[in-house]
PDB file of C-alpha atoms in Angstrom:
ATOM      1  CA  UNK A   1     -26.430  33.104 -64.283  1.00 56.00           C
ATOM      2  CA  UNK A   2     -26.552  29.669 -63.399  1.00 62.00           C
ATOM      3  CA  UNK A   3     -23.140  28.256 -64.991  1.00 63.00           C
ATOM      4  CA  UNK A   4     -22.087  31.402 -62.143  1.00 65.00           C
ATOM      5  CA  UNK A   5     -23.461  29.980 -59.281  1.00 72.00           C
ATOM      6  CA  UNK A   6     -22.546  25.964 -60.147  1.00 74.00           C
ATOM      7  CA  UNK A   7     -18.893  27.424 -60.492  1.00 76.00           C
ATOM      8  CA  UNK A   8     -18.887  29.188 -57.629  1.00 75.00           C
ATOM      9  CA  UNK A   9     -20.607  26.134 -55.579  1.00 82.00           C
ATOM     10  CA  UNK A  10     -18.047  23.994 -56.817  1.00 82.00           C
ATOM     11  CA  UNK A  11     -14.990  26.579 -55.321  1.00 84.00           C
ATOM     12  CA  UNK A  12     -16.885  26.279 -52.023  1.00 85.00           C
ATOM     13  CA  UNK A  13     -17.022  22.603 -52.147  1.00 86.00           C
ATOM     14  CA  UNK A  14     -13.322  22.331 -53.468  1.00 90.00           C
ATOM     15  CA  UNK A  15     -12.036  24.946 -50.693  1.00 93.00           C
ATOM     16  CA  UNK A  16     -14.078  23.010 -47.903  1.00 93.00           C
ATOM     17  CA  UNK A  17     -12.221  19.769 -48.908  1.00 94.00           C
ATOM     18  CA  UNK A  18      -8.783  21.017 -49.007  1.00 94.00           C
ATOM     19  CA  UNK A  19      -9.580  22.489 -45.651  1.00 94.00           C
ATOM     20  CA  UNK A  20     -10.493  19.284 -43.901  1.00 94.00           C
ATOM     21  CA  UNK A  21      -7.721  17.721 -45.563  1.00 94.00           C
ATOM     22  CA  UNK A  22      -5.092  20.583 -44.226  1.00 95.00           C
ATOM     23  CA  UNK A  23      -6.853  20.224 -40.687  1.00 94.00           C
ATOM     24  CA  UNK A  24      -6.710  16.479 -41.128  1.00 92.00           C
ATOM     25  CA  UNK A  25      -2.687  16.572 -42.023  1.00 92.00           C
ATOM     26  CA  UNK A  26      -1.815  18.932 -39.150  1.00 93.00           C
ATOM     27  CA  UNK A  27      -3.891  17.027 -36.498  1.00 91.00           C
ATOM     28  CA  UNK A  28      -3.178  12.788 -37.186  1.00 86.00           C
ATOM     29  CA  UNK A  29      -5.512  10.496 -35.004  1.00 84.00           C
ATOM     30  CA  UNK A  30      -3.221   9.712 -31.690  1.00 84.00           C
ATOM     31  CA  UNK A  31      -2.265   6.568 -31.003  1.00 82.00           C
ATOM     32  CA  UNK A  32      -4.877   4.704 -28.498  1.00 80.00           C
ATOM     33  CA  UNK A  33      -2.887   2.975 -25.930  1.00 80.00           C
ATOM     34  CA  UNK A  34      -4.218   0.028 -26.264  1.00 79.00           C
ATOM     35  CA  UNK A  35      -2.810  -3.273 -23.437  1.00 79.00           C
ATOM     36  CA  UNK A  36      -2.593  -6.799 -24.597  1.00 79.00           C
ATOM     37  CA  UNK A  37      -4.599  -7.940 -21.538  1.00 77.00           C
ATOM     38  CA  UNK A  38      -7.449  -5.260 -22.358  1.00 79.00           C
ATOM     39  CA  UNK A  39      -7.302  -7.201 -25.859  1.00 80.00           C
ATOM     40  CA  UNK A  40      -8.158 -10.275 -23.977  1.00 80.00           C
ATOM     41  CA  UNK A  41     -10.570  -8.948 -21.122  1.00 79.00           C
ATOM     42  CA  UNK A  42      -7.880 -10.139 -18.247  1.00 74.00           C
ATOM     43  CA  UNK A  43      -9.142  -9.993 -15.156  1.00 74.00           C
ATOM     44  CA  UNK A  44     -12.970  -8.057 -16.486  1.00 78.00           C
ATOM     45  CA  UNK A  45     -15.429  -8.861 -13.744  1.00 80.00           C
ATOM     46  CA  UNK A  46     -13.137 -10.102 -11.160  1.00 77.00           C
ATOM     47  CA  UNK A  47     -13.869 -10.116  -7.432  1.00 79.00           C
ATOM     48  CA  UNK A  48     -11.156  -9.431  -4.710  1.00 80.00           C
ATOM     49  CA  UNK A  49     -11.758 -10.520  -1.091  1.00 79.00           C
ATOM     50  CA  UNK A  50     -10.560  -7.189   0.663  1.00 79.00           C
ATOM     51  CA  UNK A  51     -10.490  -8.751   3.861  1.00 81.00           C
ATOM     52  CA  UNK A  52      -8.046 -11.356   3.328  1.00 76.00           C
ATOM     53  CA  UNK A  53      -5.321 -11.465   5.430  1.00 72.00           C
ATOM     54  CA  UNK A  54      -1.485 -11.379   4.551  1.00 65.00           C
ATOM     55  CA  UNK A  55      -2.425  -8.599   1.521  1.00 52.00           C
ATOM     56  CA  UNK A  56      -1.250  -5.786   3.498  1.00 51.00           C
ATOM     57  CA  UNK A  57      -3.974  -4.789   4.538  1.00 52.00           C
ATOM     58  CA  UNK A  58      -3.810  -5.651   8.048  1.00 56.00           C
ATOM     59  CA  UNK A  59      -6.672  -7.300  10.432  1.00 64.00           C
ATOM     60  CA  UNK A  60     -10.026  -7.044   9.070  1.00 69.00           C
ATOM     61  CA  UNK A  61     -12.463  -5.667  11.090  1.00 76.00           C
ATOM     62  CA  UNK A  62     -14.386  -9.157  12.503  1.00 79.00           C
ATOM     63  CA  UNK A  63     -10.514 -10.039  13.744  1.00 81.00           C
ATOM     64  CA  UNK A  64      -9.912  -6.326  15.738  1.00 80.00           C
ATOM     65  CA  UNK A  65     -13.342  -6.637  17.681  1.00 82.00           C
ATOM     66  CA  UNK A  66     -12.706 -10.352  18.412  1.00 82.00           C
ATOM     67  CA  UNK A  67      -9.103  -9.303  20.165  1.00 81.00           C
ATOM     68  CA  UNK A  68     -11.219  -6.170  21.530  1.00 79.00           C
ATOM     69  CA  UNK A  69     -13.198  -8.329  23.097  1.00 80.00           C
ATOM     70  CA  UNK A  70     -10.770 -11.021  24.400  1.00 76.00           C
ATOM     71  CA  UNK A  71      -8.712  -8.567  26.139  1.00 77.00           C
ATOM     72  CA  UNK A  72     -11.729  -7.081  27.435  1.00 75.00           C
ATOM     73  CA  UNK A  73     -12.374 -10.638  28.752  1.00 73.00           C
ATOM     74  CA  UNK A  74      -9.339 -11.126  30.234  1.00 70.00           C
ATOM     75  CA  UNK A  75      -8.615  -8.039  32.295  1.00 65.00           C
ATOM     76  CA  UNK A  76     -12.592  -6.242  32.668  1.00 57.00           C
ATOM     77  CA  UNK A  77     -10.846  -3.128  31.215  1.00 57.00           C
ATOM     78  CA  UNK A  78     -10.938  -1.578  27.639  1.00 55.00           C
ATOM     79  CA  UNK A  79      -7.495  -1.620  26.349  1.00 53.00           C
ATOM     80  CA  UNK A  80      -6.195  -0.562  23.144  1.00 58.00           C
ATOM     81  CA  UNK A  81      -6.377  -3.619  20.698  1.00 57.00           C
ATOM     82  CA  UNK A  82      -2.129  -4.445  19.347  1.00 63.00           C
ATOM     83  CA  UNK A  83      -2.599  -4.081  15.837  1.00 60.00           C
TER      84      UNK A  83
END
């Protein structure tokens, strides 16, 4: 009979919901760990000289061949650069 089936439809529909829902309890949305500076796109786009001196970093590589070179100058000899 029809007024079977609608009924029927209608517990499938009804059980569907109340499953989402009971899925939807157990499992909340997690918290997205959101920064204040992501908020206000600190430092997005920003370019960092990696050769700079004085960052820890050490010589860059222009400033080891130029000693290289001067203390090849200075004796004829290869010697180890002090770094």
């Amino acid at each position: 009979s029809t007024q079977g089936n609608n009924n029927h439809n209608m517990a499938q529909v009804d059980f569907e919901e109340s499953l989402v829902q009971a899925v939807l309890e157990e499992n909340p949305p997690e918290e997205r760990g959101i920064r204040d500076e992501w908020k206000e796109h600190v430092g997005w786009h920003r370019k960092e000289n990696i050769f700079l001196r004085g960052g820890g970093g050490g010589d860059s590589v222009a400033e080891k061949k130029r000693k290289m070179q001067h203390e090849i100058a200075s004796d004829g000899k290869i010697q180890e650069p002090n770094i």
